[in-house]
């Protein structure tokens, strides 16, 4: 074993960063044995230096983060501060000064991963980011390495624990969205400002990363169709239960049937109770990967939190340090297919549409005509009503999303349609 330690700079010492520092200290012997050399925490960049951080010597604390990543003696930089800037500049600066990087920054990787990959390749350094998607669940490395010889056709899953907790509570307790969000906040699953989670920005960033790796093409955040879950109601869950379904916020990345394009989307969807994702409870994540040779693989576990995310960071740290000792680097960006990302309108989906209509003869025929005019086939129809008002629930067969959207727009113009109570896609069949 090499006795000279590998030096690590830690950027950020919040929930995740402090746990990374703790594990590095308490498991130093095991880490050294696994790597083949000791690892030493050489500096910790923070915004509030006066805050007491248990287990971290005060002399390691600094607010001069640029100076820390510019040190020529740093072997690995661990970035857990998040955001686009200054994280992007700090990471590229670290590469320029000879350090490899372990990051948990999903927003930056989804927005401008190309810049980071290019800088890492230029300077012959590693960029690892297992913690950016699904917390402790090993997902990035299986896609980049274990399935490198296979053809991945689809990635489908729950990649945000906060939204899954909220939807699970709405399903199991009958709570409304606001009540479930309040409970998630009280338990620490939701941030004070939950926008990134409930409006699906977080899940969309993860979908961009997963699609890019799975399909060997460049997918940015702007390429991902995004629909939040704030409009999901208790009535939607009641409708789902009548269909033998529940509702989940899903990230779906697919290769087109002809192999000439890919799609990436995040939105609420009804899925059958028989589907394994339907039983994913609380703040857990689960992701299916469908590959040509390997078949269907499922990855399940805690998708967020200090300890699970730190576990993923430390796994990357071990891999990067091993590469450093071997004077090698791991896999970089693979975009050889250069497949275009199709817009949501071209995606083939199913819809569950709930309409408030006049309870009189001919209404169903009018509605059916609109569907036929837009080339959308109806799977099932359920109608209930009294006192001149009725509810009409239509479930479609699969059709291009643009055709379904056009159908809904036309339905709104019918005099007999009082309103569109809810629209939701149906997946997982």
PDB file of C-alpha atoms in Angstrom, residues 82-289:
ATOM      1  CA  UNK A  82     -25.026  22.446  -6.233  1.00  0.00           C
ATOM      2  CA  UNK A  83     -26.221  25.057  -8.712  1.00  0.00           C
ATOM      3  CA  UNK A  84     -24.712  26.150 -12.009  1.00  0.00           C
ATOM      4  CA  UNK A  85     -22.228  28.817 -10.920  1.00  0.00           C
ATOM      5  CA  UNK A  86     -19.766  28.954  -9.304  1.00  0.00           C
ATOM      6  CA  UNK A  87     -19.834  25.136  -9.408  1.00  0.00           C
ATOM      7  CA  UNK A  88     -19.087  24.925 -13.141  1.00  0.00           C
ATOM      8  CA  UNK A  89     -16.065  27.246 -12.918  1.00  0.00           C
ATOM      9  CA  UNK A  90     -14.782  25.513  -9.784  1.00  0.00           C
ATOM     10  CA  UNK A  91     -14.979  22.078 -11.376  1.00  0.00           C
ATOM     11  CA  UNK A  92     -13.225  23.140 -14.584  1.00  0.00           C
ATOM     12  CA  UNK A  93     -10.566  24.915 -12.502  1.00  0.00           C
ATOM     13  CA  UNK A  94      -9.997  21.711 -10.536  1.00  0.00           C
ATOM     14  CA  UNK A  95      -9.423  19.803 -13.783  1.00  0.00           C
ATOM     15  CA  UNK A  96      -6.968  22.463 -14.968  1.00  0.00           C
ATOM     16  CA  UNK A  97      -4.922  21.999 -11.784  1.00  0.00           C
ATOM     17  CA  UNK A  98      -4.761  18.221 -12.039  1.00  0.00           C
ATOM     18  CA  UNK A  99      -7.616  17.042  -9.809  1.00  0.00           C
ATOM     19  CA  UNK A 100     -10.363  14.610 -10.705  1.00  0.00           C
ATOM     20  CA  UNK A 101     -13.913  15.473  -9.618  1.00  0.00           C
ATOM     21  CA  UNK A 102     -16.746  13.700  -7.837  1.00  0.00           C
ATOM     22  CA  UNK A 103     -19.994  15.653  -8.050  1.00  0.00           C
ATOM     23  CA  UNK A 104     -23.607  15.344  -6.911  1.00  0.00           C
ATOM     24  CA  UNK A 105     -24.670  18.308  -9.053  1.00  0.00           C
ATOM     25  CA  UNK A 106     -27.567  17.067 -11.196  1.00  0.00           C
ATOM     26  CA  UNK A 107     -28.626  20.568 -12.273  1.00  0.00           C
ATOM     27  CA  UNK A 108     -25.204  21.407 -13.710  1.00  0.00           C
ATOM     28  CA  UNK A 109     -24.730  18.014 -15.361  1.00  0.00           C
ATOM     29  CA  UNK A 110     -28.144  18.269 -17.028  1.00  0.00           C
ATOM     30  CA  UNK A 111     -27.661  21.887 -18.067  1.00  0.00           C
ATOM     31  CA  UNK A 112     -24.049  21.820 -19.240  1.00  0.00           C
ATOM     32  CA  UNK A 113     -22.529  18.410 -18.736  1.00  0.00           C
ATOM     33  CA  UNK A 114     -20.781  18.741 -22.109  1.00  0.00           C
ATOM     34  CA  UNK A 115     -18.504  21.471 -20.766  1.00  0.00           C
ATOM     35  CA  UNK A 116     -17.509  19.357 -17.767  1.00  0.00           C
ATOM     36  CA  UNK A 117     -16.873  16.249 -19.868  1.00  0.00           C
ATOM     37  CA  UNK A 118     -14.764  18.240 -22.329  1.00  0.00           C
ATOM     38  CA  UNK A 119     -12.654  19.768 -19.543  1.00  0.00           C
ATOM     39  CA  UNK A 120     -12.146  16.370 -17.898  1.00  0.00           C
ATOM     40  CA  UNK A 121     -11.039  14.813 -21.197  1.00  0.00           C
ATOM     41  CA  UNK A 122      -8.754  17.719 -22.078  1.00  0.00           C
ATOM     42  CA  UNK A 123      -6.835  17.386 -18.823  1.00  0.00           C
ATOM     43  CA  UNK A 124      -7.035  13.586 -18.560  1.00  0.00           C
ATOM     44  CA  UNK A 125      -9.117  13.548 -15.375  1.00  0.00           C
ATOM     45  CA  UNK A 126     -12.157  11.692 -14.074  1.00  0.00           C
ATOM     46  CA  UNK A 127     -15.683  13.050 -13.697  1.00  0.00           C
ATOM     47  CA  UNK A 128     -17.885  10.786 -11.561  1.00  0.00           C
ATOM     48  CA  UNK A 129     -21.430  11.640 -10.439  1.00  0.00           C
ATOM     49  CA  UNK A 130     -23.293   8.608  -9.095  1.00  0.00           C
ATOM     50  CA  UNK A 131     -24.819  10.772  -6.345  1.00  0.00           C
ATOM     51  CA  UNK A 132     -26.471  13.096  -8.884  1.00  0.00           C
ATOM     52  CA  UNK A 133     -29.237  10.577  -9.628  1.00  0.00           C
ATOM     53  CA  UNK A 134     -31.200   8.441  -7.154  1.00  0.00           C
ATOM     54  CA  UNK A 135     -29.013   8.898  -4.069  1.00  0.00           C
ATOM     55  CA  UNK A 136     -27.497   5.649  -2.835  1.00  0.00           C
ATOM     56  CA  UNK A 137     -28.962   3.539  -5.649  1.00  0.00           C
ATOM     57  CA  UNK A 138     -26.209   2.325  -8.011  1.00  0.00           C
ATOM     58  CA  UNK A 139     -27.553   3.446 -11.366  1.00  0.00           C
ATOM     59  CA  UNK A 140     -25.029   5.600 -13.240  1.00  0.00           C
ATOM     60  CA  UNK A 141     -22.223   3.062 -13.048  1.00  0.00           C
ATOM     61  CA  UNK A 142     -24.370   0.117 -14.244  1.00  0.00           C
ATOM     62  CA  UNK A 143     -25.466   2.222 -17.223  1.00  0.00           C
ATOM     63  CA  UNK A 144     -21.953   3.497 -18.005  1.00  0.00           C
ATOM     64  CA  UNK A 145     -20.086   0.250 -17.332  1.00  0.00           C
ATOM     65  CA  UNK A 146     -22.123  -2.900 -16.633  1.00  0.00           C
ATOM     66  CA  UNK A 147     -24.461  -2.345 -19.596  1.00  0.00           C
ATOM     67  CA  UNK A 148     -21.834  -0.808 -21.890  1.00  0.00           C
ATOM     68  CA  UNK A 149     -21.977  -3.862 -24.152  1.00  0.00           C
ATOM     69  CA  UNK A 150     -25.775  -3.917 -24.322  1.00  0.00           C
ATOM     70  CA  UNK A 151     -28.418  -1.745 -26.015  1.00  0.00           C
ATOM     71  CA  UNK A 152     -30.661   0.097 -23.556  1.00  0.00           C
ATOM     72  CA  UNK A 153     -34.112   0.850 -24.957  1.00  0.00           C
ATOM     73  CA  UNK A 154     -35.969   2.333 -21.995  1.00  0.00           C
ATOM     74  CA  UNK A 155     -35.432   3.791 -18.550  1.00  0.00           C
ATOM     75  CA  UNK A 156     -38.569   4.199 -16.447  1.00  0.00           C
ATOM     76  CA  UNK A 157     -38.834   5.111 -12.819  1.00  0.00           C
ATOM     77  CA  UNK A 158     -39.439   7.202  -9.737  1.00  0.00           C
ATOM     78  CA  UNK A 159     -36.415   9.430  -9.203  1.00  0.00           C
ATOM     79  CA  UNK A 160     -37.653  11.968  -6.634  1.00  0.00           C
ATOM     80  CA  UNK A 161     -38.364  10.900  -3.071  1.00  0.00           C
ATOM     81  CA  UNK A 162     -40.269  14.034  -2.055  1.00  0.00           C
ATOM     82  CA  UNK A 163     -42.893  13.716  -4.767  1.00  0.00           C
ATOM     83  CA  UNK A 164     -43.246   9.982  -4.190  1.00  0.00           C
ATOM     84  CA  UNK A 165     -43.843  10.593  -0.483  1.00  0.00           C
ATOM     85  CA  UNK A 166     -46.547  13.168  -1.243  1.00  0.00           C
ATOM     86  CA  UNK A 167     -48.316  11.011  -3.837  1.00  0.00           C
ATOM     87  CA  UNK A 168     -48.077   7.949  -1.586  1.00  0.00           C
ATOM     88  CA  UNK A 169     -49.762   9.842   1.267  1.00  0.00           C
ATOM     89  CA  UNK A 170     -52.499  11.088  -1.055  1.00  0.00           C
ATOM     90  CA  UNK A 171     -53.063   7.507  -2.187  1.00  0.00           C
ATOM     91  CA  UNK A 172     -52.987   5.718   1.164  1.00  0.00           C
ATOM     92  CA  UNK A 173     -54.622   8.317   3.438  1.00  0.00           C
ATOM     93  CA  UNK A 174     -56.885  10.224   1.061  1.00  0.00           C
ATOM     94  CA  UNK A 175     -55.123  13.479   1.933  1.00  0.00           C
ATOM     95  CA  UNK A 176     -55.164  16.403  -0.459  1.00  0.00           C
ATOM     96  CA  UNK A 177     -52.017  17.731  -2.078  1.00  0.00           C
ATOM     97  CA  UNK A 178     -51.522  20.573   0.443  1.00  0.00           C
ATOM     98  CA  UNK A 179     -51.956  18.275   3.448  1.00  0.00           C
ATOM     99  CA  UNK A 180     -49.505  15.727   2.072  1.00  0.00           C
ATOM    100  CA  UNK A 181     -46.977  18.470   1.257  1.00  0.00           C
ATOM    101  CA  UNK A 182     -47.259  19.840   4.801  1.00  0.00           C
ATOM    102  CA  UNK A 183     -46.505  16.385   6.209  1.00  0.00           C
ATOM    103  CA  UNK A 184     -43.526  15.962   3.871  1.00  0.00           C
ATOM    104  CA  UNK A 185     -42.180  19.344   4.983  1.00  0.00           C
ATOM    105  CA  UNK A 186     -42.654  18.549   8.684  1.00  0.00           C
ATOM    106  CA  UNK A 187     -40.728  15.278   8.269  1.00  0.00           C
ATOM    107  CA  UNK A 188     -37.896  16.956   6.366  1.00  0.00           C
ATOM    108  CA  UNK A 189     -38.633  15.308   3.013  1.00  0.00           C
ATOM    109  CA  UNK A 190     -39.629  18.611   1.366  1.00  0.00           C
ATOM    110  CA  UNK A 191     -37.643  21.856   1.306  1.00  0.00           C
ATOM    111  CA  UNK A 192     -39.110  25.130   2.551  1.00  0.00           C
ATOM    112  CA  UNK A 193     -39.460  25.980  -1.151  1.00  0.00           C
ATOM    113  CA  UNK A 194     -40.474  22.644  -2.750  1.00  0.00           C
ATOM    114  CA  UNK A 195     -40.714  24.000  -6.306  1.00  0.00           C
ATOM    115  CA  UNK A 196     -37.756  22.044  -7.694  1.00  0.00           C
ATOM    116  CA  UNK A 197     -39.357  18.801  -6.540  1.00  0.00           C
ATOM    117  CA  UNK A 198     -43.101  19.268  -7.045  1.00  0.00           C
ATOM    118  CA  UNK A 199     -42.743  21.035 -10.397  1.00  0.00           C
ATOM    119  CA  UNK A 200     -40.444  18.188 -11.508  1.00  0.00           C
ATOM    120  CA  UNK A 201     -37.318  20.261 -12.239  1.00  0.00           C
ATOM    121  CA  UNK A 202     -35.270  17.857 -10.091  1.00  0.00           C
ATOM    122  CA  UNK A 203     -36.657  14.754 -11.812  1.00  0.00           C
ATOM    123  CA  UNK A 204     -36.221  16.338 -15.259  1.00  0.00           C
ATOM    124  CA  UNK A 205     -32.531  16.974 -14.607  1.00  0.00           C
ATOM    125  CA  UNK A 206     -32.084  13.352 -13.592  1.00  0.00           C
ATOM    126  CA  UNK A 207     -33.974  12.184 -16.682  1.00  0.00           C
ATOM    127  CA  UNK A 208     -31.629  14.205 -18.904  1.00  0.00           C
ATOM    128  CA  UNK A 209     -28.585  12.576 -17.304  1.00  0.00           C
ATOM    129  CA  UNK A 210     -30.041   9.065 -17.533  1.00  0.00           C
ATOM    130  CA  UNK A 211     -31.155   9.456 -21.143  1.00  0.00           C
ATOM    131  CA  UNK A 212     -27.764  10.786 -22.228  1.00  0.00           C
ATOM    132  CA  UNK A 213     -25.906   7.870 -20.688  1.00  0.00           C
ATOM    133  CA  UNK A 214     -28.415   5.178 -21.665  1.00  0.00           C
ATOM    134  CA  UNK A 215     -28.652   6.180 -25.322  1.00  0.00           C
ATOM    135  CA  UNK A 216     -25.110   7.515 -25.889  1.00  0.00           C
ATOM    136  CA  UNK A 217     -26.406  10.856 -27.061  1.00  0.00           C
ATOM    137  CA  UNK A 218     -26.433  14.371 -25.655  1.00  0.00           C
ATOM    138  CA  UNK A 219     -29.650  15.205 -23.790  1.00  0.00           C
ATOM    139  CA  UNK A 220     -29.964  18.538 -21.997  1.00  0.00           C
ATOM    140  CA  UNK A 221     -32.505  19.699 -19.463  1.00  0.00           C
ATOM    141  CA  UNK A 222     -34.321  21.734 -22.117  1.00  0.00           C
ATOM    142  CA  UNK A 223     -34.874  18.540 -24.124  1.00  0.00           C
ATOM    143  CA  UNK A 224     -36.919  16.946 -21.332  1.00  0.00           C
ATOM    144  CA  UNK A 225     -40.692  17.409 -21.292  1.00  0.00           C
ATOM    145  CA  UNK A 226     -41.630  18.395 -17.753  1.00  0.00           C
ATOM    146  CA  UNK A 227     -44.986  18.421 -16.001  1.00  0.00           C
ATOM    147  CA  UNK A 228     -45.278  18.888 -12.234  1.00  0.00           C
ATOM    148  CA  UNK A 229     -47.669  17.174  -9.829  1.00  0.00           C
ATOM    149  CA  UNK A 230     -49.298  20.144  -8.082  1.00  0.00           C
ATOM    150  CA  UNK A 231     -52.558  19.666 -10.003  1.00  0.00           C
ATOM    151  CA  UNK A 232     -53.014  16.030  -8.946  1.00  0.00           C
ATOM    152  CA  UNK A 233     -56.141  15.737  -6.783  1.00  0.00           C
ATOM    153  CA  UNK A 234     -57.856  13.236  -4.535  1.00  0.00           C
ATOM    154  CA  UNK A 235     -60.418  12.832  -7.335  1.00  0.00           C
ATOM    155  CA  UNK A 236     -57.612  11.701  -9.652  1.00  0.00           C
ATOM    156  CA  UNK A 237     -56.655   9.004  -7.166  1.00  0.00           C
ATOM    157  CA  UNK A 238     -60.291   7.920  -6.902  1.00  0.00           C
ATOM    158  CA  UNK A 239     -60.425   7.563 -10.697  1.00  0.00           C
ATOM    159  CA  UNK A 240     -57.135   5.692 -10.680  1.00  0.00           C
ATOM    160  CA  UNK A 241     -58.431   3.231  -8.094  1.00  0.00           C
ATOM    161  CA  UNK A 242     -61.519   2.548 -10.220  1.00  0.00           C
ATOM    162  CA  UNK A 243     -59.105   1.523 -12.988  1.00  0.00           C
ATOM    163  CA  UNK A 244     -56.978  -0.600 -10.655  1.00  0.00           C
ATOM    164  CA  UNK A 245     -54.190   1.991 -10.772  1.00  0.00           C
ATOM    165  CA  UNK A 246     -52.304   4.473  -8.644  1.00  0.00           C
ATOM    166  CA  UNK A 247     -50.468   7.678  -9.565  1.00  0.00           C
ATOM    167  CA  UNK A 248     -46.704   8.248  -9.620  1.00  0.00           C
ATOM    168  CA  UNK A 249     -44.441  10.993 -10.936  1.00  0.00           C
ATOM    169  CA  UNK A 250     -42.414   9.122 -13.534  1.00  0.00           C
ATOM    170  CA  UNK A 251     -39.234   9.834 -15.451  1.00  0.00           C
ATOM    171  CA  UNK A 252     -39.428   8.049 -18.805  1.00  0.00           C
ATOM    172  CA  UNK A 253     -36.557   7.879 -21.289  1.00  0.00           C
ATOM    173  CA  UNK A 254     -37.156   5.853 -24.445  1.00  0.00           C
ATOM    174  CA  UNK A 255     -35.463   4.936 -27.687  1.00  0.00           C
ATOM    175  CA  UNK A 256     -37.853   5.161 -30.648  1.00  0.00           C
ATOM    176  CA  UNK A 257     -38.987   1.873 -32.184  1.00  0.00           C
ATOM    177  CA  UNK A 258     -37.012   2.622 -35.350  1.00  0.00           C
ATOM    178  CA  UNK A 259     -33.930   3.510 -33.280  1.00  0.00           C
ATOM    179  CA  UNK A 260     -33.561   6.905 -34.975  1.00  0.00           C
ATOM    180  CA  UNK A 261     -34.498   9.181 -32.066  1.00  0.00           C
ATOM    181  CA  UNK A 262     -35.026   9.268 -28.302  1.00  0.00           C
ATOM    182  CA  UNK A 263     -37.459  10.937 -25.923  1.00  0.00           C
ATOM    183  CA  UNK A 264     -37.188  12.062 -22.312  1.00  0.00           C
ATOM    184  CA  UNK A 265     -40.130  13.169 -20.192  1.00  0.00           C
ATOM    185  CA  UNK A 266     -41.283  13.597 -16.600  1.00  0.00           C
ATOM    186  CA  UNK A 267     -44.937  13.790 -15.610  1.00  0.00           C
ATOM    187  CA  UNK A 268     -47.570  12.258 -13.314  1.00  0.00           C
ATOM    188  CA  UNK A 269     -49.061   9.062 -14.680  1.00  0.00           C
ATOM    189  CA  UNK A 270     -51.478   6.345 -13.713  1.00  0.00           C
ATOM    190  CA  UNK A 271     -49.851   2.919 -13.463  1.00  0.00           C
ATOM    191  CA  UNK A 272     -51.516  -0.448 -12.743  1.00  0.00           C
ATOM    192  CA  UNK A 273     -51.341  -1.697  -9.172  1.00  0.00           C
ATOM    193  CA  UNK A 274     -49.766  -4.857 -10.594  1.00  0.00           C
ATOM    194  CA  UNK A 275     -46.730  -2.872 -11.771  1.00  0.00           C
ATOM    195  CA  UNK A 276     -43.747  -3.037  -9.355  1.00  0.00           C
ATOM    196  CA  UNK A 277     -43.476   0.785  -9.296  1.00  0.00           C
ATOM    197  CA  UNK A 278     -46.972   0.997  -7.807  1.00  0.00           C
ATOM    198  CA  UNK A 279     -45.699  -0.523  -4.561  1.00  0.00           C
ATOM    199  CA  UNK A 280     -42.801   1.939  -4.130  1.00  0.00           C
ATOM    200  CA  UNK A 281     -43.778   3.776  -0.939  1.00  0.00           C
ATOM    201  CA  UNK A 282     -42.724   6.751   1.138  1.00  0.00           C
ATOM    202  CA  UNK A 283     -39.609   8.613  -0.104  1.00  0.00           C
ATOM    203  CA  UNK A 284     -38.077   5.650  -1.910  1.00  0.00           C
ATOM    204  CA  UNK A 285     -36.936   5.621  -5.537  1.00  0.00           C
ATOM    205  CA  UNK A 286     -37.084   2.804  -8.071  1.00  0.00           C
ATOM    206  CA  UNK A 287     -35.890   2.681 -11.669  1.00  0.00           C
ATOM    207  CA  UNK A 288     -36.406   0.081 -14.399  1.00  0.00           C
ATOM    208  CA  UNK A 289     -33.825  -0.293 -17.126  1.00  0.00           C
TER     209      UNK A 289
END
